Every structure is written in structure tokens, then in C-alpha cells.
Amino acid sequence: MPYDLIDLRLFVAIAEAKNLTRGAERMHLAASSASHRMRLLEESLGTPLLIREPRGIQLTRAGEALLRHARQVLAQLEQMHADLTPYAKGVRGHVSLWANTHATHTFLPDSLSAFLKRHPQVSIALEEHTSPEVVMAVARGEVEVGVVAETVEGAEVELIPYRADRLVLIAPSDHPVAQRTSTPFVDVLDSPFVMLHSGSAIHTFTMNTAAALGRHLEVRIQVRSFEAVCRMVSAGVGIGLVPRSAVAEGSTRNPLTMVELEEAWAQRDLKVCVRKQALLSRFASDLVACLTKSV
């Protein structure tokens, strides 16, 4: 059956207010008109949606299901409107880009700034995810372009070199770890760590790596950027694991020492990930060309 968007919005308003009259007021409708619309909706669905009580309404099981779906439909409509609005303002292209924490916080800001200056008619939706999540989203066709530091075995994607980098430990110059030039990761797991926030790709990677060694990482504090990690480490809060490119000289009050990790996974060469270059949209193809032109 066709669904009337006004009826869906009215139903959500009534359900959230738990009162037909107040819900009708939100939609600028008379209570009698709102009640009539709800009865017609119930008749068309063949099941009651509202339990009318003296002090308000309760939802039936069918009403709860409709509320869940109606919210999703209305949210998708709002997202559609947000996606289409730029076209009315002269933006004629849109590219979805997923990237891991490393790329998002280090190289991509400059790369995307350069791209958008050359292509003012394009907008980019950038989301941060773990490398495996990015690879699988690209392989499924959900995202056109990704930037990753590792791939997933069996995933049918193409990888193009983007930037070379390496994860390093950082510590205050007077910390015992700073006296080494290199170390296995397992040897520093007794130290408290400064980490990016839970849910960030590098946080997930680091915690999983420690768990694979049968250890639990002591996270003393979580912050929102690599710059904040460096500052906290400089202040003596703990040690950190960051890309070498994220450590800027002179950016902290106290000098930081970088210690090499001996594991192969510390080499974090970033790659642009696409399903098939030949099938990219024009603007996605332009973005890939811009990201990889200096390789």
C-alpha cells in the first residue's frame, strides 16, 4: 500500500508525545483531523496501532514496529535532502571516501584540500573506519574509494600506493623506553598508554594486537587527535603509538623520543582502495588520480 508521509510524520509525533492532541499540535492539525487520519491508517494496515486511553495513548506491537520503520524512513528522507541540497548550490559531484585513522589524521587533510581546490563543484563525505571495514565496504560496492593500511584476504579490490609511513612508539626523553632504539611491542605492554578515543581505527588495531599477544593494554587516557597524544606523552601521562608522520618537531613542550617497533605490522604503508579503477565515476576517478599522482 502507498504510505502518506504526512501520516507517518503525524504517527511519529503522536507516538513521541504519547498523546494524540499534542501530536496533532506539532503537525499543526486539529485533533479530530489527526484522529481521523490515524483511523484510516489503521484500517489500511488492517491492525490497530494506538491504544487510546483517558490520559493519552499507548502503542500496540504493530504500532511499535511502524514507529521504528517510520523513523528510519523519515531519517533516510532527511539524508536524501542533505545529499541533494549541494546540487542546488552548484555542487555537481559527490564522492564517498572511507579511510583508517592513520590516513584521516595525517595525510588526507592536505590531499583533500588540494583536490577540493581543483574541484570546487565536488563534495566529499569522509568517514573513519578500520582498514578491514574499508576494504569490505569497497568490495561490496558501498563506497567508491578507501584509504587503508592493510587488506582482507580474498577481497576483490584494487590497491594503489598512496603514502609510506610507520607506526612508532613515543615517550618522554627521560622514560626508560626512550633509552632504546627499537623494541618488540610485547616488551612495552606493562607501560600505561595514551590512546586515541575508543572506536577509532588505530585504537581498535592496537587493542586487538595486544589481545593477540595475550595481554591487556593499560590505557591511562584517551584523546581525540594524534597531536593530543603527543602532548599527553610529552607531559608524562604515558607512552603512545602513533604514525611517524604525526610527530611534529617542536610541537610539544618537552622533547619526545621515537622508538622503532620491531614488528612487520609497524610498517603502515597506506594504499588507495577501489573495486575497479575502470568503473569509477568521473569524480571518484579524479580523486584517486589526485591522491596517487605523487607516487
mmCIF file of N, CA and C in Angstrom, residues 1 35-50 52:
data_model
loop_
_atom_site.group_PDB
_atom_site.id
_atom_site.type_symbol
_atom_site.label_atom_id
_atom_site.label_comp_id
_atom_site.label_asym_id
_atom_site.label_seq_id
_atom_site.Cartn_x
_atom_site.Cartn_y
_atom_site.Cartn_z
ATOM 1 N N MET A 1 0.838 -1.192 0.000
ATOM 2 C CA MET A 1 0.000 0.000 0.000
ATOM 3 C C MET A 1 0.876 1.246 0.000
ATOM 4 N N SER A 35 -7.057 12.294 14.498
ATOM 5 C CA SER A 35 -7.686 11.033 14.883
ATOM 6 C C SER A 35 -8.251 10.316 13.657
ATOM 7 N N HIS A 36 -8.874 11.095 12.750
ATOM 8 C CA HIS A 36 -9.431 10.513 11.531
ATOM 9 C C HIS A 36 -8.324 9.902 10.672
ATOM 10 N N ARG A 37 -7.203 10.609 10.543
ATOM 11 C CA ARG A 37 -6.081 10.092 9.746
ATOM 12 C C ARG A 37 -5.534 8.798 10.344
ATOM 13 N N MET A 38 -5.435 8.746 11.657
ATOM 14 C CA MET A 38 -4.901 7.555 12.295
ATOM 15 C C MET A 38 -5.839 6.362 12.123
ATOM 16 N N ARG A 39 -7.139 6.615 12.169
ATOM 17 C CA ARG A 39 -8.086 5.513 11.966
ATOM 18 C C ARG A 39 -8.014 4.988 10.536
ATOM 19 N N LEU A 40 -7.877 5.890 9.576
ATOM 20 C CA LEU A 40 -7.736 5.455 8.188
ATOM 21 C C LEU A 40 -6.449 4.656 7.987
ATOM 22 N N LEU A 41 -5.366 5.088 8.670
ATOM 23 C CA LEU A 41 -4.097 4.375 8.562
ATOM 24 C C LEU A 41 -4.232 2.973 9.148
ATOM 25 N N GLU A 42 -4.889 2.866 10.291
ATOM 26 C CA GLU A 42 -5.104 1.561 10.913
ATOM 27 C C GLU A 42 -5.958 0.651 10.031
ATOM 28 N N GLU A 43 -6.985 1.236 9.412
ATOM 29 C CA GLU A 43 -7.849 0.446 8.537
ATOM 30 C C GLU A 43 -7.081 -0.056 7.315
ATOM 31 N N SER A 44 -6.228 0.818 6.753
ATOM 32 C CA SER A 44 -5.477 0.419 5.559
ATOM 33 C C SER A 44 -4.459 -0.674 5.886
ATOM 34 N N LEU A 45 -3.919 -0.662 7.117
ATOM 35 C CA LEU A 45 -2.948 -1.675 7.536
ATOM 36 C C LEU A 45 -3.635 -2.938 8.046
ATOM 37 N N GLY A 46 -4.897 -2.786 8.437
ATOM 38 C CA GLY A 46 -5.636 -3.940 8.927
ATOM 39 C C GLY A 46 -5.298 -4.335 10.340
ATOM 40 N N THR A 47 -4.767 -3.388 11.134
ATOM 41 C CA THR A 47 -4.410 -3.705 12.521
ATOM 42 C C THR A 47 -4.377 -2.427 13.348
ATOM 43 N N PRO A 48 -4.738 -2.489 14.618
ATOM 44 C CA PRO A 48 -4.655 -1.301 15.479
ATOM 45 C C PRO A 48 -3.203 -0.889 15.712
ATOM 46 N N LEU A 49 -2.978 0.417 15.773
ATOM 47 C CA LEU A 49 -1.648 0.964 16.040
ATOM 48 C C LEU A 49 -1.583 1.648 17.401
ATOM 49 N N LEU A 50 -2.707 2.214 17.823
ATOM 50 C CA LEU A 50 -2.759 3.002 19.050
ATOM 51 C C LEU A 50 -3.789 2.416 19.996
ATOM 52 N N ARG A 52 -6.000 3.844 22.731
ATOM 53 C CA ARG A 52 -6.451 5.145 23.222
ATOM 54 C C ARG A 52 -6.893 5.022 24.669
#
